[in-house]
mmCIF file with all atom_site columns, C-alpha atoms in Angstrom:
data_model
loop_
_atom_site.group_PDB
_atom_site.id
_atom_site.type_symbol
_atom_site.label_atom_id
_atom_site.label_alt_id
_atom_site.label_comp_id
_atom_site.label_asym_id
_atom_site.label_entity_id
_atom_site.label_seq_id
_atom_site.pdbx_PDB_ins_code
_atom_site.Cartn_x
_atom_site.Cartn_y
_atom_site.Cartn_z
_atom_site.occupancy
_atom_site.B_iso_or_equiv
_atom_site.pdbx_formal_charge
_atom_site.auth_seq_id
_atom_site.auth_comp_id
_atom_site.auth_asym_id
_atom_site.auth_atom_id
_atom_site.pdbx_PDB_model_num
ATOM 1   C CA . ILE A 1 1   ? 94.456  111.097 130.683 1.00 0.00 ? 1   ILE A CA 1
ATOM 2   C CA . LEU A 1 2   ? 93.164  114.697 130.485 1.00 0.00 ? 2   LEU A CA 1
ATOM 3   C CA . SER A 1 3   ? 93.737  117.134 133.351 1.00 0.00 ? 3   SER A CA 1
ATOM 4   C CA . LYS A 1 4   ? 91.149  119.708 134.448 1.00 0.00 ? 4   LYS A CA 1
ATOM 5   C CA . GLU A 1 5   ? 92.860  122.188 132.159 1.00 0.00 ? 5   GLU A CA 1
ATOM 6   C CA . GLY A 1 6   ? 92.282  119.865 129.204 1.00 0.00 ? 6   GLY A CA 1
ATOM 7   C CA . THR A 1 7   ? 95.962  119.142 128.556 1.00 0.00 ? 7   THR A CA 1
ATOM 8   C CA . LEU A 1 8   ? 97.439  115.691 128.147 1.00 0.00 ? 8   LEU A CA 1
ATOM 9   C CA . LYS A 1 9   ? 98.739  114.309 131.413 1.00 0.00 ? 9   LYS A CA 1
ATOM 10  C CA . LEU A 1 10  ? 100.465 110.925 131.382 1.00 0.00 ? 10  LEU A CA 1
ATOM 11  C CA . GLU A 1 11  ? 100.922 108.666 134.348 1.00 0.00 ? 11  GLU A CA 1
ATOM 12  C CA . GLU A 1 12  ? 104.534 107.971 135.172 1.00 0.00 ? 12  GLU A CA 1
ATOM 13  C CA . SER A 1 13  ? 105.951 104.880 133.520 1.00 0.00 ? 13  SER A CA 1
ATOM 14  C CA . SER A 1 14  ? 102.951 103.632 131.561 1.00 0.00 ? 14  SER A CA 1
ATOM 15  C CA . PHE A 1 15  ? 102.468 102.109 128.137 1.00 0.00 ? 15  PHE A CA 1
ATOM 16  C CA . THR A 1 16  ? 100.653 104.482 125.830 1.00 0.00 ? 16  THR A CA 1
ATOM 17  C CA . GLU A 1 17  ? 100.382 101.982 122.993 1.00 0.00 ? 17  GLU A CA 1
ATOM 18  C CA . SER A 1 18  ? 100.235 98.183  123.053 1.00 0.00 ? 18  SER A CA 1
ATOM 19  C CA . PRO A 1 19  ? 100.537 95.616  120.233 1.00 0.00 ? 19  PRO A CA 1
ATOM 20  C CA . CYS A 1 20  ? 97.254  95.375  118.343 1.00 0.00 ? 20  CYS A CA 1
ATOM 21  C CA . ASN A 1 21  ? 95.349  92.263  117.347 1.00 0.00 ? 21  ASN A CA 1
ATOM 22  C CA . LEU A 1 22  ? 96.120  91.295  113.742 1.00 0.00 ? 22  LEU A CA 1
ATOM 23  C CA . THR A 1 23  ? 94.889  88.709  111.281 1.00 0.00 ? 23  THR A CA 1
ATOM 24  C CA . SER A 1 24  ? 97.267  88.105  108.390 1.00 0.00 ? 24  SER A CA 1
ATOM 25  C CA . SER A 1 25  ? 97.983  85.575  105.666 1.00 0.00 ? 25  SER A CA 1
ATOM 26  C CA . LEU A 1 26  ? 100.932 83.223  105.563 1.00 0.00 ? 26  LEU A CA 1
ATOM 27  C CA . GLY A 1 27  ? 103.919 84.772  103.788 1.00 0.00 ? 27  GLY A CA 1
ATOM 28  C CA . LYS A 1 28  ? 102.841 88.371  104.368 1.00 0.00 ? 28  LYS A CA 1
ATOM 29  C CA . ASP A 1 29  ? 104.948 90.997  106.172 1.00 0.00 ? 29  ASP A CA 1
ATOM 30  C CA . VAL A 1 30  ? 103.625 92.145  109.550 1.00 0.00 ? 30  VAL A CA 1
ATOM 31  C CA . GLU A 1 31  ? 104.541 95.048  111.848 1.00 0.00 ? 31  GLU A CA 1
ATOM 32  C CA . LEU A 1 32  ? 103.648 95.405  115.534 1.00 0.00 ? 32  LEU A CA 1
ATOM 33  C CA . ARG A 1 33  ? 104.220 98.489  117.660 1.00 0.00 ? 33  ARG A CA 1
ATOM 34  C CA . CYS A 1 34  ? 104.207 99.581  121.276 1.00 0.00 ? 34  CYS A CA 1
ATOM 35  C CA . SER A 1 35  ? 105.268 102.727 123.141 1.00 0.00 ? 35  SER A CA 1
ATOM 36  C CA . VAL A 1 36  ? 105.877 103.669 126.773 1.00 0.00 ? 36  VAL A CA 1
ATOM 37  C CA . TYR A 1 37  ? 105.997 107.016 128.580 1.00 0.00 ? 37  TYR A CA 1
ATOM 38  C CA . THR A 1 38  ? 108.630 107.643 131.240 1.00 0.00 ? 38  THR A CA 1
ATOM 39  C CA . ASN A 1 39  ? 109.926 110.476 133.381 1.00 0.00 ? 39  ASN A CA 1
ATOM 40  C CA . GLY A 1 40  ? 113.691 110.352 133.185 1.00 0.00 ? 40  GLY A CA 1
ATOM 41  C CA . MET A 1 41  ? 115.967 107.999 131.270 1.00 0.00 ? 41  MET A CA 1
ATOM 42  C CA . PRO A 1 42  ? 114.141 106.171 128.419 1.00 0.00 ? 42  PRO A CA 1
ATOM 43  C CA . PRO A 1 43  ? 114.062 102.401 129.027 1.00 0.00 ? 43  PRO A CA 1
ATOM 44  C CA . ASP A 1 44  ? 114.963 99.518  126.754 1.00 0.00 ? 44  ASP A CA 1
ATOM 45  C CA . ILE A 1 45  ? 111.924 97.691  125.421 1.00 0.00 ? 45  ILE A CA 1
ATOM 46  C CA . ASN A 1 46  ? 111.900 93.932  124.921 1.00 0.00 ? 46  ASN A CA 1
ATOM 47  C CA . TRP A 1 47  ? 109.322 91.899  123.032 1.00 0.00 ? 47  TRP A CA 1
ATOM 48  C CA . LEU A 1 48  ? 107.620 88.771  124.304 1.00 0.00 ? 48  LEU A CA 1
ATOM 49  C CA . HIS A 1 49  ? 106.175 86.111  122.007 1.00 0.00 ? 49  HIS A CA 1
ATOM 50  C CA . ASN A 1 50  ? 103.842 83.695  123.772 1.00 0.00 ? 50  ASN A CA 1
ATOM 51  C CA . GLY A 1 51  ? 105.353 84.836  127.066 1.00 0.00 ? 51  GLY A CA 1
ATOM 52  C CA . LYS A 1 52  ? 109.009 84.330  126.068 1.00 0.00 ? 52  LYS A CA 1
ATOM 53  C CA . ILE A 1 53  ? 111.526 87.050  125.208 1.00 0.00 ? 53  ILE A CA 1
ATOM 54  C CA . LEU A 1 54  ? 112.355 87.299  121.506 1.00 0.00 ? 54  LEU A CA 1
ATOM 55  C CA . GLU A 1 55  ? 116.139 86.946  121.464 1.00 0.00 ? 55  GLU A CA 1
ATOM 56  C CA . VAL A 1 56  ? 116.478 87.441  117.694 1.00 0.00 ? 56  VAL A CA 1
ATOM 57  C CA . ALA A 1 57  ? 114.092 89.866  116.005 1.00 0.00 ? 57  ALA A CA 1
ATOM 58  C CA . ASP A 1 58  ? 113.933 92.804  113.612 1.00 0.00 ? 58  ASP A CA 1
ATOM 59  C CA . ILE A 1 59  ? 113.215 95.637  116.061 1.00 0.00 ? 59  ILE A CA 1
ATOM 60  C CA . ASN A 1 60  ? 113.396 99.382  115.483 1.00 0.00 ? 60  ASN A CA 1
ATOM 61  C CA . ASP A 1 61  ? 113.389 101.606 118.580 1.00 0.00 ? 61  ASP A CA 1
ATOM 62  C CA . ILE A 1 62  ? 112.453 105.301 118.466 1.00 0.00 ? 62  ILE A CA 1
ATOM 63  C CA . ILE A 1 63  ? 112.867 107.772 121.334 1.00 0.00 ? 63  ILE A CA 1
ATOM 64  C CA . MET A 1 64  ? 110.946 111.079 121.330 1.00 0.00 ? 64  MET A CA 1
ATOM 65  C CA . PRO A 1 65  ? 111.143 113.858 123.949 1.00 0.00 ? 65  PRO A CA 1
ATOM 66  C CA . LEU A 1 66  ? 107.729 114.879 125.268 1.00 0.00 ? 66  LEU A CA 1
ATOM 67  C CA . SER A 1 67  ? 108.793 117.460 127.878 1.00 0.00 ? 67  SER A CA 1
ATOM 68  C CA . ASP A 1 68  ? 111.877 118.470 129.836 1.00 0.00 ? 68  ASP A CA 1
ATOM 69  C CA . GLU A 1 69  ? 111.940 115.106 131.598 1.00 0.00 ? 69  GLU A CA 1
ATOM 70  C CA . GLY A 1 70  ? 109.273 113.070 129.850 1.00 0.00 ? 70  GLY A CA 1
ATOM 71  C CA . TRP A 1 71  ? 110.024 110.676 126.996 1.00 0.00 ? 71  TRP A CA 1
ATOM 72  C CA . ILE A 1 72  ? 108.066 108.414 124.691 1.00 0.00 ? 72  ILE A CA 1
ATOM 73  C CA . SER A 1 73  ? 109.964 105.256 123.772 1.00 0.00 ? 73  SER A CA 1
ATOM 74  C CA . ALA A 1 74  ? 108.454 103.417 120.813 1.00 0.00 ? 74  ALA A CA 1
ATOM 75  C CA . SER A 1 75  ? 109.395 99.978  119.524 1.00 0.00 ? 75  SER A CA 1
ATOM 76  C CA . GLU A 1 76  ? 108.440 98.472  116.174 1.00 0.00 ? 76  GLU A CA 1
ATOM 77  C CA . LEU A 1 77  ? 108.686 94.723  115.566 1.00 0.00 ? 77  LEU A CA 1
ATOM 78  C CA . SER A 1 78  ? 108.835 93.659  111.913 1.00 0.00 ? 78  SER A CA 1
ATOM 79  C CA . ILE A 1 79  ? 108.129 90.065  110.874 1.00 0.00 ? 79  ILE A CA 1
ATOM 80  C CA . THR A 1 80  ? 108.968 89.200  107.279 1.00 0.00 ? 80  THR A CA 1
ATOM 81  C CA . SER A 1 81  ? 106.979 86.451  105.555 1.00 0.00 ? 81  SER A CA 1
ATOM 82  C CA . VAL A 1 82  ? 105.047 85.278  108.610 1.00 0.00 ? 82  VAL A CA 1
ATOM 83  C CA . GLN A 1 83  ? 104.845 81.532  109.267 1.00 0.00 ? 83  GLN A CA 1
ATOM 84  C CA . LEU A 1 84  ? 102.652 79.448  111.549 1.00 0.00 ? 84  LEU A CA 1
ATOM 85  C CA . SER A 1 85  ? 105.353 79.598  114.234 1.00 0.00 ? 85  SER A CA 1
ATOM 86  C CA . ASP A 1 86  ? 104.932 83.406  114.353 1.00 0.00 ? 86  ASP A CA 1
ATOM 87  C CA . SER A 1 87  ? 101.271 83.245  115.407 1.00 0.00 ? 87  SER A CA 1
ATOM 88  C CA . GLY A 1 88  ? 100.285 83.811  119.020 1.00 0.00 ? 88  GLY A CA 1
ATOM 89  C CA . THR A 1 89  ? 100.473 86.623  121.556 1.00 0.00 ? 89  THR A CA 1
ATOM 90  C CA . TYR A 1 90  ? 102.887 89.557  121.544 1.00 0.00 ? 90  TYR A CA 1
ATOM 91  C CA . GLN A 1 91  ? 103.658 91.883  124.424 1.00 0.00 ? 91  GLN A CA 1
ATOM 92  C CA . CYS A 1 92  ? 106.207 94.553  125.292 1.00 0.00 ? 92  CYS A CA 1
ATOM 93  C CA . VAL A 1 93  ? 108.135 94.758  128.551 1.00 0.00 ? 93  VAL A CA 1
ATOM 94  C CA . ALA A 1 94  ? 110.106 97.783  129.782 1.00 0.00 ? 94  ALA A CA 1
ATOM 95  C CA . ASN A 1 95  ? 112.351 97.792  132.834 1.00 0.00 ? 95  ASN A CA 1
ATOM 96  C CA . ILE A 1 96  ? 111.995 101.127 134.607 1.00 0.00 ? 96  ILE A CA 1
ATOM 97  C CA . LYS A 1 97  ? 113.818 101.779 137.870 1.00 0.00 ? 97  LYS A CA 1
ATOM 98  C CA . GLY A 1 98  ? 114.262 98.042  138.410 1.00 0.00 ? 98  GLY A CA 1
ATOM 99  C CA . LYS A 1 99  ? 110.613 97.229  137.809 1.00 0.00 ? 99  LYS A CA 1
ATOM 100 C CA . ASP A 1 100 ? 109.217 95.424  134.755 1.00 0.00 ? 100 ASP A CA 1
ATOM 101 C CA . ILE A 1 101 ? 106.182 97.094  133.211 1.00 0.00 ? 101 ILE A CA 1
ATOM 102 C CA . LEU A 1 102 ? 104.122 95.115  130.702 1.00 0.00 ? 102 LEU A CA 1
ATOM 103 C CA . SER A 1 103 ? 101.967 96.331  127.849 1.00 0.00 ? 103 SER A CA 1
ATOM 104 C CA . LYS A 1 104 ? 98.667  94.710  126.978 1.00 0.00 ? 104 LYS A CA 1
ATOM 105 C CA . GLU A 1 105 ? 98.852  91.624  124.799 1.00 0.00 ? 105 GLU A CA 1
ATOM 106 C CA . GLY A 1 106 ? 98.155  91.629  121.093 1.00 0.00 ? 106 GLY A CA 1
ATOM 107 C CA . THR A 1 107 ? 97.343  88.448  119.152 1.00 0.00 ? 107 THR A CA 1
ATOM 108 C CA . LEU A 1 108 ? 98.596  87.590  115.676 1.00 0.00 ? 108 LEU A CA 1
ATOM 109 C CA . LYS A 1 109 ? 96.314  85.157  113.856 1.00 0.00 ? 109 LYS A CA 1
ATOM 110 C CA . LEU A 1 110 ? 97.170  83.659  110.487 1.00 0.00 ? 110 LEU A CA 1
ATOM 111 C CA . GLU A 1 111 ? 94.765  82.621  107.781 1.00 0.00 ? 111 GLU A CA 1
ATOM 112 C CA . GLY A 1 112 ? 95.213  81.410  104.242 1.00 0.00 ? 112 GLY A CA 1
ATOM 113 C CA . LEU A 1 113 ? 94.727  78.613  101.749 1.00 0.00 ? 113 LEU A CA 1
ATOM 114 C CA . PRO A 1 114 ? 95.483  75.058  102.889 1.00 0.00 ? 114 PRO A CA 1
ATOM 115 C CA . ILE A 1 115 ? 99.123  74.015  103.064 1.00 0.00 ? 115 ILE A CA 1
ATOM 116 C CA . PHE A 1 116 ? 100.096 70.452  102.207 1.00 0.00 ? 116 PHE A CA 1
ATOM 117 C CA . LEU A 1 117 ? 102.113 68.544  104.789 1.00 0.00 ? 117 LEU A CA 1
ATOM 118 C CA . GLU A 1 118 ? 102.012 65.341  102.735 1.00 0.00 ? 118 GLU A CA 1
ATOM 119 C CA . GLU A 1 119 ? 101.166 64.775  99.070  1.00 0.00 ? 119 GLU A CA 1
ATOM 120 C CA . PRO A 1 120 ? 100.627 61.631  96.997  1.00 0.00 ? 120 PRO A CA 1
ATOM 121 C CA . GLN A 1 121 ? 103.851 60.166  95.629  1.00 0.00 ? 121 GLN A CA 1
ATOM 122 C CA . ASP A 1 122 ? 104.673 58.301  92.405  1.00 0.00 ? 122 ASP A CA 1
ATOM 123 C CA . LEU A 1 123 ? 104.490 54.509  92.585  1.00 0.00 ? 123 LEU A CA 1
ATOM 124 C CA . ASN A 1 124 ? 105.277 51.461  90.481  1.00 0.00 ? 124 ASN A CA 1
ATOM 125 C CA . VAL A 1 125 ? 102.798 48.645  91.159  1.00 0.00 ? 125 VAL A CA 1
ATOM 126 C CA . LEU A 1 126 ? 101.807 45.264  89.833  1.00 0.00 ? 126 LEU A CA 1
ATOM 127 C CA . ALA A 1 127 ? 98.401  44.971  88.203  1.00 0.00 ? 127 ALA A CA 1
ATOM 128 C CA . ASP A 1 128 ? 95.435  44.267  90.476  1.00 0.00 ? 128 ASP A CA 1
ATOM 129 C CA . LEU A 1 129 ? 97.467  44.624  93.676  1.00 0.00 ? 129 LEU A CA 1
ATOM 130 C CA . PRO A 1 130 ? 96.175  47.063  96.344  1.00 0.00 ? 130 PRO A CA 1
ATOM 131 C CA . PHE A 1 131 ? 98.200  50.131  97.374  1.00 0.00 ? 131 PHE A CA 1
ATOM 132 C CA . ASN A 1 132 ? 97.797  53.255  99.507  1.00 0.00 ? 132 ASN A CA 1
ATOM 133 C CA . LEU A 1 133 ? 98.324  56.954  98.847  1.00 0.00 ? 133 LEU A CA 1
ATOM 134 C CA . SER A 1 134 ? 98.433  59.642  101.547 1.00 0.00 ? 134 SER A CA 1
ATOM 135 C CA . CYS A 1 135 ? 97.430  63.286  101.670 1.00 0.00 ? 135 CYS A CA 1
ATOM 136 C CA . ASN A 1 136 ? 97.536  65.703  104.598 1.00 0.00 ? 136 ASN A CA 1
ATOM 137 C CA . ALA A 1 137 ? 96.931  69.460  104.685 1.00 0.00 ? 137 ALA A CA 1
ATOM 138 C CA . GLN A 1 138 ? 96.326  72.127  107.313 1.00 0.00 ? 138 GLN A CA 1
ATOM 139 C CA . GLY A 1 139 ? 95.166  75.723  107.670 1.00 0.00 ? 139 GLY A CA 1
ATOM 140 C CA . PRO A 1 140 ? 94.670  78.024  109.349 1.00 0.00 ? 140 PRO A CA 1
ATOM 141 C CA . PRO A 1 141 ? 91.778  78.382  109.206 1.00 0.00 ? 141 PRO A CA 1
ATOM 142 C CA . GLU A 1 142 ? 90.582  74.912  110.027 1.00 0.00 ? 142 GLU A CA 1
ATOM 143 C CA . PRO A 1 143 ? 88.948  72.572  109.244 1.00 0.00 ? 143 PRO A CA 1
ATOM 144 C CA . VAL A 1 144 ? 90.533  71.260  106.047 1.00 0.00 ? 144 VAL A CA 1
ATOM 145 C CA . TRP A 1 145 ? 88.960  68.575  103.849 1.00 0.00 ? 145 TRP A CA 1
ATOM 146 C CA . VAL A 1 146 ? 90.243  66.836  100.712 1.00 0.00 ? 146 VAL A CA 1
ATOM 147 C CA . ILE A 1 147 ? 88.762  65.484  97.523  1.00 0.00 ? 147 ILE A CA 1
ATOM 148 C CA . TRP A 1 148 ? 90.779  62.717  95.857  1.00 0.00 ? 148 TRP A CA 1
ATOM 149 C CA . LEU A 1 149 ? 91.057  62.738  92.068  1.00 0.00 ? 149 LEU A CA 1
ATOM 150 C CA . GLN A 1 150 ? 91.905  59.824  89.766  1.00 0.00 ? 150 GLN A CA 1
ATOM 151 C CA . ASP A 1 151 ? 92.795  60.906  86.245  1.00 0.00 ? 151 ASP A CA 1
ATOM 152 C CA . GLY A 1 152 ? 91.166  64.245  87.100  1.00 0.00 ? 152 GLY A CA 1
ATOM 153 C CA . MET A 1 153 ? 87.863  62.737  88.233  1.00 0.00 ? 153 MET A CA 1
ATOM 154 C CA . PRO A 1 154 ? 86.626  63.121  91.854  1.00 0.00 ? 154 PRO A CA 1
ATOM 155 C CA . MET A 1 155 ? 86.619  59.930  93.929  1.00 0.00 ? 155 MET A CA 1
ATOM 156 C CA . ASN A 1 156 ? 84.820  61.130  97.079  1.00 0.00 ? 156 ASN A CA 1
ATOM 157 C CA . LEU A 1 157 ? 82.639  63.865  98.586  1.00 0.00 ? 157 LEU A CA 1
ATOM 158 C CA . LEU A 1 158 ? 83.611  66.410  101.230 1.00 0.00 ? 158 LEU A CA 1
ATOM 159 C CA . THR A 1 159 ? 81.137  64.697  103.561 1.00 0.00 ? 159 THR A CA 1
ATOM 160 C CA . ASP A 1 160 ? 82.898  61.322  103.289 1.00 0.00 ? 160 ASP A CA 1
ATOM 161 C CA . PRO A 1 161 ? 85.246  60.121  106.053 1.00 0.00 ? 161 PRO A CA 1
ATOM 162 C CA . LEU A 1 162 ? 87.984  59.993  103.392 1.00 0.00 ? 162 LEU A CA 1
ATOM 163 C CA . ALA A 1 163 ? 87.843  63.807  103.209 1.00 0.00 ? 163 ALA A CA 1
ATOM 164 C CA . GLN A 1 164 ? 89.060  64.235  106.786 1.00 0.00 ? 164 GLN A CA 1
ATOM 165 C CA . MET A 1 165 ? 92.696  64.940  107.636 1.00 0.00 ? 165 MET A CA 1
ATOM 166 C CA . PRO A 1 166 ? 94.990  63.048  107.411 1.00 0.00 ? 166 PRO A CA 1
ATOM 167 C CA . SER A 1 167 ? 93.576  61.100  104.487 1.00 0.00 ? 167 SER A CA 1
ATOM 168 C CA . THR A 1 168 ? 94.733  57.709  103.203 1.00 0.00 ? 168 THR A CA 1
ATOM 169 C CA . LEU A 1 169 ? 93.354  56.471  99.898  1.00 0.00 ? 169 LEU A CA 1
ATOM 170 C CA . THR A 1 170 ? 93.271  52.697  99.468  1.00 0.00 ? 170 THR A CA 1
ATOM 171 C CA . VAL A 1 171 ? 93.126  51.550  95.852  1.00 0.00 ? 171 VAL A CA 1
ATOM 172 C CA . ASN A 1 172 ? 92.196  47.886  95.437  1.00 0.00 ? 172 ASN A CA 1
ATOM 173 C CA . GLY A 1 173 ? 94.200  47.556  92.246  1.00 0.00 ? 173 GLY A CA 1
ATOM 174 C CA . LEU A 1 174 ? 94.755  48.929  88.743  1.00 0.00 ? 174 LEU A CA 1
ATOM 175 C CA . ASN A 1 175 ? 94.982  47.293  85.340  1.00 0.00 ? 175 ASN A CA 1
ATOM 176 C CA . ARG A 1 176 ? 96.454  50.405  83.724  1.00 0.00 ? 176 ARG A CA 1
ATOM 177 C CA . SER A 1 177 ? 98.588  53.349  84.813  1.00 0.00 ? 177 SER A CA 1
ATOM 178 C CA . SER A 1 178 ? 96.725  56.301  86.377  1.00 0.00 ? 178 SER A CA 1
ATOM 179 C CA . THR A 1 179 ? 97.320  59.686  88.005  1.00 0.00 ? 179 THR A CA 1
ATOM 180 C CA . PHE A 1 180 ? 96.167  60.673  91.496  1.00 0.00 ? 180 PHE A CA 1
ATOM 181 C CA . SER A 1 181 ? 95.983  64.018  93.262  1.00 0.00 ? 181 SER A CA 1
ATOM 182 C CA . CYS A 1 182 ? 93.993  65.704  96.007  1.00 0.00 ? 182 CYS A CA 1
ATOM 183 C CA . LYS A 1 183 ? 92.279  69.062  96.395  1.00 0.00 ? 183 LYS A CA 1
ATOM 184 C CA . ALA A 1 184 ? 92.374  70.600  99.866  1.00 0.00 ? 184 ALA A CA 1
ATOM 185 C CA . TYR A 1 185 ? 89.512  72.885  100.909 1.00 0.00 ? 185 TYR A CA 1
ATOM 186 C CA . ASN A 1 186 ? 89.179  75.284  103.850 1.00 0.00 ? 186 ASN A CA 1
ATOM 187 C CA . PRO A 1 187 ? 87.022  78.390  104.441 1.00 0.00 ? 187 PRO A CA 1
ATOM 188 C CA . LYS A 1 188 ? 89.574  80.518  102.508 1.00 0.00 ? 188 LYS A CA 1
ATOM 189 C CA . GLY A 1 189 ? 89.673  78.471  99.327  1.00 0.00 ? 189 GLY A CA 1
ATOM 190 C CA . VAL A 1 190 ? 91.260  75.524  97.538  1.00 0.00 ? 190 VAL A CA 1
ATOM 191 C CA . THR A 1 191 ? 94.820  74.231  97.047  1.00 0.00 ? 191 THR A CA 1
ATOM 192 C CA . MET A 1 192 ? 95.771  71.460  94.617  1.00 0.00 ? 192 MET A CA 1
ATOM 193 C CA . SER A 1 193 ? 98.425  68.886  95.500  1.00 0.00 ? 193 SER A CA 1
ATOM 194 C CA . ARG A 1 194 ? 101.063 67.557  93.150  1.00 0.00 ? 194 ARG A CA 1
ATOM 195 C CA . THR A 1 195 ? 99.928  64.858  90.708  1.00 0.00 ? 195 THR A CA 1
ATOM 196 C CA . ALA A 1 196 ? 101.267 61.398  91.416  1.00 0.00 ? 196 ALA A CA 1
ATOM 197 C CA . THR A 1 197 ? 101.668 58.856  88.633  1.00 0.00 ? 197 THR A CA 1
ATOM 198 C CA . VAL A 1 198 ? 101.037 55.235  89.515  1.00 0.00 ? 198 VAL A CA 1
ATOM 199 C CA . LYS A 1 199 ? 102.512 52.986  86.820  1.00 0.00 ? 199 LYS A CA 1
ATOM 200 C CA . VAL A 1 200 ? 101.396 49.421  86.323  1.00 0.00 ? 200 VAL A CA 1
ATOM 201 C CA . THR A 1 201 ? 104.667 47.661  85.554  1.00 0.00 ? 201 THR A CA 1
ATOM 202 C CA . GLY A 1 202 ? 103.536 44.073  85.239  1.00 0.00 ? 202 GLY A CA 1
ATOM 203 C CA . HIS A 1 203 ? 101.168 41.374  86.360  1.00 0.00 ? 203 HIS A CA 1
ATOM 204 C CA . ARG A 1 204 ? 101.239 39.269  89.480  1.00 0.00 ? 204 ARG A CA 1
ATOM 205 C CA . LEU A 1 205 ? 102.566 35.791  88.929  1.00 0.00 ? 205 LEU A CA 1
ATOM 206 C CA . TRP A 1 206 ? 100.340 33.021  90.231  1.00 0.00 ? 206 TRP A CA 1
ATOM 207 C CA . LYS A 1 207 ? 101.914 29.810  91.423  1.00 0.00 ? 207 LYS A CA 1
ATOM 208 C CA . PRO A 1 208 ? 100.099 26.625  90.332  1.00 0.00 ? 208 PRO A CA 1
#
């Protein structure tokens, strides 16, 4: 706030900086910052994540004198290798003279390539007997679709119901061993699952 004389004039006990809105990728390091101006003793600053106080966090507090009685208290929150659980809203709270003062909220959004929650697993099967394989992946961003591959060849289109998450592939039977995998697509790109080997170990015995 500028006075008539053009000098900086701060309201008593107000946040001068609030956490910003950020979009990051999974696994990246992120830093959020807020600062509050006070007349008198600088307050402690706590961080809220989705409305709850962060009990354990990497926080660096900085106190800077602004005038004879005025102080700027800054707090920096560092998040190493962000995960999905770190996304959401962040806010600072300072207790000044028995009163909690809140900063504006900032939102941390995460985006990246699909992450597999479930991948196809190796199997031993009898010839010509049906079996199922499962694949599940998530973003953000959503949506995520999958293409199933048998021996490296696509088995479906992204427009097929099989492409939707979670996906279960039903194979009616094999007469030879094969490999299966799935490719997960989202607006950021493609991730390949592990390759599962399905071995045909013998033939079904028919009773006369």
